[in-house]
GROMACS .gro file of C-alpha atoms in nm:
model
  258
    1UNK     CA    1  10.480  13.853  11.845
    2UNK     CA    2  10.438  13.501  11.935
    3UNK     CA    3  10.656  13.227  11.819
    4UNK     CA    4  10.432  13.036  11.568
    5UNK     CA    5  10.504  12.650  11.542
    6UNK     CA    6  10.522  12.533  11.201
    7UNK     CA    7  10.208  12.313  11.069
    8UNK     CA    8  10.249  11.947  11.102
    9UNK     CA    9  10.114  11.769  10.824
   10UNK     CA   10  10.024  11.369  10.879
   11UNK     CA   11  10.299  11.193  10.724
   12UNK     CA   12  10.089  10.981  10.407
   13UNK     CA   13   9.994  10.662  10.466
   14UNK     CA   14  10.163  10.377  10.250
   15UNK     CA   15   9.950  10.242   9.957
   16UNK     CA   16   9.757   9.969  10.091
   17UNK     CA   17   9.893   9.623  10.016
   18UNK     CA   18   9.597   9.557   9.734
   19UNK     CA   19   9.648   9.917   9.594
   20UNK     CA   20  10.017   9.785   9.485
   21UNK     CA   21   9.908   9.420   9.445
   22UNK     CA   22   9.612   9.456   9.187
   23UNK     CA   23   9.544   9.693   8.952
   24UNK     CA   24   9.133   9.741   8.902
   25UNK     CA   25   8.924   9.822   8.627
   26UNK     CA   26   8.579   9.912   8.759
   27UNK     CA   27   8.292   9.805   8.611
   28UNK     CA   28   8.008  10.001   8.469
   29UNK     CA   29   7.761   9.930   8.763
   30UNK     CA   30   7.853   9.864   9.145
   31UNK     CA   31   7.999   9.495   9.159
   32UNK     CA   32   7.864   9.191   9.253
   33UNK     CA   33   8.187   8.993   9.196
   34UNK     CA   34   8.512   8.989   9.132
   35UNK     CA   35   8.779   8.786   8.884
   36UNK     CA   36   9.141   8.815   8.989
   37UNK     CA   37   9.342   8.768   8.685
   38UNK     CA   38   9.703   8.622   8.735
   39UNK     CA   39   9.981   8.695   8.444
   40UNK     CA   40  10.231   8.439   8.287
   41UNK     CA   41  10.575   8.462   8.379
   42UNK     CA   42  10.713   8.770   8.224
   43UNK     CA   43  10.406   8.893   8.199
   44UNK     CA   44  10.211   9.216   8.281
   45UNK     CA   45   9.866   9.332   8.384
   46UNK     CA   46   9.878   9.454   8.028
   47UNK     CA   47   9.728   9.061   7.910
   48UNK     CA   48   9.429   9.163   8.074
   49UNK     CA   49   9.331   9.576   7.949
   50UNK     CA   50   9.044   9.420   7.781
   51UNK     CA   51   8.873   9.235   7.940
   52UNK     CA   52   8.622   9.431   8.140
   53UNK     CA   53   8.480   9.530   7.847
   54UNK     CA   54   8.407   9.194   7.767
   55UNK     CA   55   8.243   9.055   8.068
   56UNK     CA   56   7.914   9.179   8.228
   57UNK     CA   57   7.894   9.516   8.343
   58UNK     CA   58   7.882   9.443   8.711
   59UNK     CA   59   8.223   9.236   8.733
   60UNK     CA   60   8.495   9.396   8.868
   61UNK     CA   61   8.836   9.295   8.694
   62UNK     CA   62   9.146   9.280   8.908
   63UNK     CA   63   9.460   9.193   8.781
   64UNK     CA   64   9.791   9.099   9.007
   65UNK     CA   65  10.093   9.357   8.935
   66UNK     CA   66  10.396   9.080   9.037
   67UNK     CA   67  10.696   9.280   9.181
   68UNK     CA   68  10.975   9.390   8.949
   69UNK     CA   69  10.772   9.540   8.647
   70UNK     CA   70  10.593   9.774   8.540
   71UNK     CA   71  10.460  10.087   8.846
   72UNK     CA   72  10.638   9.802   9.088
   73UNK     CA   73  10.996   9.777   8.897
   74UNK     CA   74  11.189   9.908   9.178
   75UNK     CA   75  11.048   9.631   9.411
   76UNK     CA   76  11.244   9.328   9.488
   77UNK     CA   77  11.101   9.005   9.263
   78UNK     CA   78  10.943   8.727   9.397
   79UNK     CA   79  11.149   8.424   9.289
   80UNK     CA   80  10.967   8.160   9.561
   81UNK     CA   81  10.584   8.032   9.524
   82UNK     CA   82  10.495   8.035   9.871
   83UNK     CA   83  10.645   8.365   9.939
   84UNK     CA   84  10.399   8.471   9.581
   85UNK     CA   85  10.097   8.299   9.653
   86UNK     CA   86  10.108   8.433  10.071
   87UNK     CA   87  10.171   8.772   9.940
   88UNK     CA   88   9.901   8.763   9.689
   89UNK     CA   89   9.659   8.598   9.958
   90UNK     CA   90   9.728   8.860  10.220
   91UNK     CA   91   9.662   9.154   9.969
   92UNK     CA   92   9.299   8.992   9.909
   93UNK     CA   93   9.217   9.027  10.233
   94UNK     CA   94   9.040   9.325  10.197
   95UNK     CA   95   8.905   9.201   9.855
   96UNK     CA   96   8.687   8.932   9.987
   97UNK     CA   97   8.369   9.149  10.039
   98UNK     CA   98   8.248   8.995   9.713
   99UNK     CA   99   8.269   8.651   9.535
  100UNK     CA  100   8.558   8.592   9.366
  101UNK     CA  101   8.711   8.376   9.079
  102UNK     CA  102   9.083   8.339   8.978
  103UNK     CA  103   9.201   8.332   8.646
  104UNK     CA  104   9.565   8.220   8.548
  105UNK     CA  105   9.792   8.191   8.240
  106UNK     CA  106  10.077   7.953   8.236
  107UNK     CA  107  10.258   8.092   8.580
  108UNK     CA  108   9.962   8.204   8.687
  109UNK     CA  109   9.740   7.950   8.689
  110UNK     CA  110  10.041   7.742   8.943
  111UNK     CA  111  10.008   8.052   9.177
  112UNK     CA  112   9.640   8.102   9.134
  113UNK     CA  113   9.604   7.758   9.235
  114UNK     CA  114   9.807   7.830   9.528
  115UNK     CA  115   9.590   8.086   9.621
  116UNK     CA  116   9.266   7.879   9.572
  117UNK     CA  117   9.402   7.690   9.862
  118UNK     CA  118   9.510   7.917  10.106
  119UNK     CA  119   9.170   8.111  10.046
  120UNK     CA  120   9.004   7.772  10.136
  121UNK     CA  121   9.204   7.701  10.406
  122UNK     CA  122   9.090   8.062  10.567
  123UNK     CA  123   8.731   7.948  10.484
  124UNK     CA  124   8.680   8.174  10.137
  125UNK     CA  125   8.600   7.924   9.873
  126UNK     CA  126   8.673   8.072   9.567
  127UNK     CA  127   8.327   8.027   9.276
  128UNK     CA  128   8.601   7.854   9.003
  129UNK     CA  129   8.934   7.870   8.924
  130UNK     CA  130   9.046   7.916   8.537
  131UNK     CA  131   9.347   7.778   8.465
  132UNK     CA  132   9.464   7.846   8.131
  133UNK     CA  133   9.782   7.739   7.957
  134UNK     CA  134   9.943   7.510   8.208
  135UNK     CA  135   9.946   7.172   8.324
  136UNK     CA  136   9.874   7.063   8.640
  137UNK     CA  137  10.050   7.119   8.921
  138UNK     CA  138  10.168   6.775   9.029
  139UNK     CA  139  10.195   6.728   8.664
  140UNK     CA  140  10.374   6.927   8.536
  141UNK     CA  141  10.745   6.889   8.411
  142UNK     CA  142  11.044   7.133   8.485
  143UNK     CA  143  11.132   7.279   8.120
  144UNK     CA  144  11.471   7.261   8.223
  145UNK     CA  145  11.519   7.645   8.156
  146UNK     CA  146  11.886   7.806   8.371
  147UNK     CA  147  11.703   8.141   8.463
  148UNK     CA  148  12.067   8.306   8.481
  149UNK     CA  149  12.152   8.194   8.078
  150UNK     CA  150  12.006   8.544   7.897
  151UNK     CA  151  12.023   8.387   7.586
  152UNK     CA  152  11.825   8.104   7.657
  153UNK     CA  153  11.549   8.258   7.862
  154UNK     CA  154  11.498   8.487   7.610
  155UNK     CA  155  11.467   8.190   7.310
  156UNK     CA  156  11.258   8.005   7.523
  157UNK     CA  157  11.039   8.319   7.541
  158UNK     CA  158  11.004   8.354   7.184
  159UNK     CA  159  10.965   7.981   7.164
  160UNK     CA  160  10.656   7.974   7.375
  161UNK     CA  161  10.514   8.221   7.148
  162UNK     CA  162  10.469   8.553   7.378
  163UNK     CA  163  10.335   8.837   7.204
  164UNK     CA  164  10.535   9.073   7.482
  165UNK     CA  165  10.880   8.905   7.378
  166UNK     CA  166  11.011   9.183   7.150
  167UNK     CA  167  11.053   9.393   7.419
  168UNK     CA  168  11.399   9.209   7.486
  169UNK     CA  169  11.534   9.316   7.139
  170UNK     CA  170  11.538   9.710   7.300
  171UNK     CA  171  11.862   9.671   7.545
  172UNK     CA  172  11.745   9.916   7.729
  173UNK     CA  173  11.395   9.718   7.809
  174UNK     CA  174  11.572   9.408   7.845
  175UNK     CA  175  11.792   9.494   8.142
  176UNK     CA  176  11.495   9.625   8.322
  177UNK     CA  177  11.264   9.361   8.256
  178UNK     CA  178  11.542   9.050   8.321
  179UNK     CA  179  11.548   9.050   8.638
  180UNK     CA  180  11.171   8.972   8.668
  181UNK     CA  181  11.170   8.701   8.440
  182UNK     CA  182  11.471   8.586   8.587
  183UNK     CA  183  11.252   8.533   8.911
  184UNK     CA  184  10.980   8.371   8.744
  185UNK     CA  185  11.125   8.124   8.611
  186UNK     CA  186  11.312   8.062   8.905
  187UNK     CA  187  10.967   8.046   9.069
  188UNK     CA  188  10.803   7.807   8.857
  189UNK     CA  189  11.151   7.567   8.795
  190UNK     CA  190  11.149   7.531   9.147
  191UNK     CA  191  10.795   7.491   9.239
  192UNK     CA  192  10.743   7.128   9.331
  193UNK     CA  193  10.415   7.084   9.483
  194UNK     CA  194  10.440   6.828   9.763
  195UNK     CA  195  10.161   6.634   9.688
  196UNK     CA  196   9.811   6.684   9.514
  197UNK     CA  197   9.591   6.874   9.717
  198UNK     CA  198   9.198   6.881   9.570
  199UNK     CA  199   8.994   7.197   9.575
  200UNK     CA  200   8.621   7.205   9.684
  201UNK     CA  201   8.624   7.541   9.417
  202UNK     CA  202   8.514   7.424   9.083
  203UNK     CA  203   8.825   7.413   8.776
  204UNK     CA  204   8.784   7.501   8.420
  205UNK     CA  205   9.107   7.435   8.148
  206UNK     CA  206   9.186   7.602   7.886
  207UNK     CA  207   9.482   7.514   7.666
  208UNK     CA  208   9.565   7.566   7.334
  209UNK     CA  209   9.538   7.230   7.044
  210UNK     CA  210   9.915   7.298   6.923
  211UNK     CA  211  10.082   7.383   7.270
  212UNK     CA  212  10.384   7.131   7.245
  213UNK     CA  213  10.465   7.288   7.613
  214UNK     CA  214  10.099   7.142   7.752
  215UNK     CA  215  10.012   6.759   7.684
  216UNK     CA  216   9.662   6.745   7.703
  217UNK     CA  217   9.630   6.464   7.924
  218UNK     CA  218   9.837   6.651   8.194
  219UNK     CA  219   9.614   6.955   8.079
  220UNK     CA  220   9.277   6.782   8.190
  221UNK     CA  221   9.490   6.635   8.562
  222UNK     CA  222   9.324   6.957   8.688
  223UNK     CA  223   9.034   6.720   8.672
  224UNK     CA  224   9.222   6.550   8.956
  225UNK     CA  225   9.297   6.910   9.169
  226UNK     CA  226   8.893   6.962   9.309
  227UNK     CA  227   8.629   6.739   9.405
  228UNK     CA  228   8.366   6.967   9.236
  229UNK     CA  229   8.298   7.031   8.852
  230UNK     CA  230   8.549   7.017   8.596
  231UNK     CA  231   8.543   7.120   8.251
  232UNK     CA  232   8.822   7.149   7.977
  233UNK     CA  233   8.799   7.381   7.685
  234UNK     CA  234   9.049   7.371   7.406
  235UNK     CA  235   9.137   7.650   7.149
  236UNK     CA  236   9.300   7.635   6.844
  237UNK     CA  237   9.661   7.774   6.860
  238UNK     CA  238   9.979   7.786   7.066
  239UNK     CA  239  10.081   7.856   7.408
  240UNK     CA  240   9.977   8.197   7.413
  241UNK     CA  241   9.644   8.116   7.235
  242UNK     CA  242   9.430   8.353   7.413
  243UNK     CA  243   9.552   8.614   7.281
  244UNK     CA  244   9.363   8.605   6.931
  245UNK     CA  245   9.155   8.419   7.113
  246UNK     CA  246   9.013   8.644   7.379
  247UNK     CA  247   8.685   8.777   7.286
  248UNK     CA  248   8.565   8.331   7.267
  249UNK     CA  249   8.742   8.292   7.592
  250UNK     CA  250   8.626   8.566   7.816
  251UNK     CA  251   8.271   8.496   7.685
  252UNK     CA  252   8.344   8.174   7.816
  253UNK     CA  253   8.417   8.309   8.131
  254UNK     CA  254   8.117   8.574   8.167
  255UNK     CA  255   7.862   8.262   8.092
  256UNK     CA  256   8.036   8.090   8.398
  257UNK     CA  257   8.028   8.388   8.597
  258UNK     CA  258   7.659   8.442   8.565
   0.00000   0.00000   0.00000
């Protein structure tokens, strides 16, 4: 009998850069844009699981899975903002078939802002950029935090307010989920933006009334970050104000949209 070669079988592809960079939450009907949603640092896609629900049912939601967490934990962090933002800009490449519109919390809205500029730079102007929770970039003030001192990461965590910070009183949680807020701290202590650089894309604020971390003046600077509308919206409650918040904020964000 014949010698029979075994089959060959294509070795599988790797997962696409945006299939580890975003996860997606399709809408009901095919989309006509999209919002890219940006977590705070230590945060998770999980800020976002309701949203699409909220907006109209023909807006896709897509929110950024950092390294280090989560399906991604055994990926190397991302402790430098132009290494972030040209990673995140490279995996929406493929994403650009539609409008989109970046949304940020604290972190994110530095890195989303990032983002907004390289997409402009490649000749994508983003519709508006939402940055919630932050002050401006070439406002904003170090908060002096040592991203290798556990103990006072951790408090300045619970200081801020984030719903998600309980998950460092399990020791098992907290040694896998240091490391990543390790790096984003160490991202956003050392991100020193060289000089204000305006947007043409269109900025909306949010902040919260009683966020000690967010002066509102250096809240509405955004106004200073694009040359085309600006709006600022203020909530009552703390850093993490969009949490109870959410259902007044996101409509906020679908009448924009639309």
């Amino acid at each position: 009998m014949p010698h029979l070669a075994p089959a060959r079988h294509p070795a599988p592809s790797p997962p696409h850069s945006a299939d580890r960079w975003f996860r997606v939450h399709r809408p009901a009907r095919p989309p006509r844009r999209r919002l890219i949603c940006f977590p705070h640092a230590g945060g998770t896609v999980q800020l976002f699981h309701g949203w699409s629900a909220r907006l109209p049912d023909d807006v896709e939601v897509m929110a950024v899975r950092y390294p280090g967490r989560q399906d991604r934990l055994m990926e190397p962090c991302i402790a430098d903002m132009t290494a972030m933002a040209d990673a995140v800009t490279e995996a929406l490449d493929s994403q650009l078939d539609l409008p989109v519109s970046l949304f940020g919390h604290s972190m994110g809205s530095a890195i989303a802002y990032e983002v907004a500029l390289r997409l402009e730079r490649r000749g994508v102007r983003p519709e508006r950029l939402y940055a919630s929770g932050r002050a401006a970039p070439h406002r904003a003030r170090p908060a002096g935090v040592d991203p290798d001192d556990e103990a006072g990461l951790i408090a300045t965590v619970r200081g801020l307010g984030d719903f998600q910070a309980e998950v460092y009183d399990i020791p098992e949680l907290r040694e896998l989920l240091l490391p990543a807020l390790r790096a984003d701290y160490r991202l956003i202590e050392t991100y020193r933006p060289p000089r204000a650089i305006p947007l043409r894309t269109p900025v909306t604020a949010y902040t919260g009334l009683d966020d000690a971390h967010c002066p509102l003046a250096d809240v509405h600077a955004w106004s200073e970050l694009t040359t085309a509308d600006f709006d600022l919206r203020t909530f009552p409650g703390d850093h993490f104000f969009l949490v109870p918040h959410e259902a007044e904020l996101v409509q906020d964000i679908a009448g924009r949209l639309h």
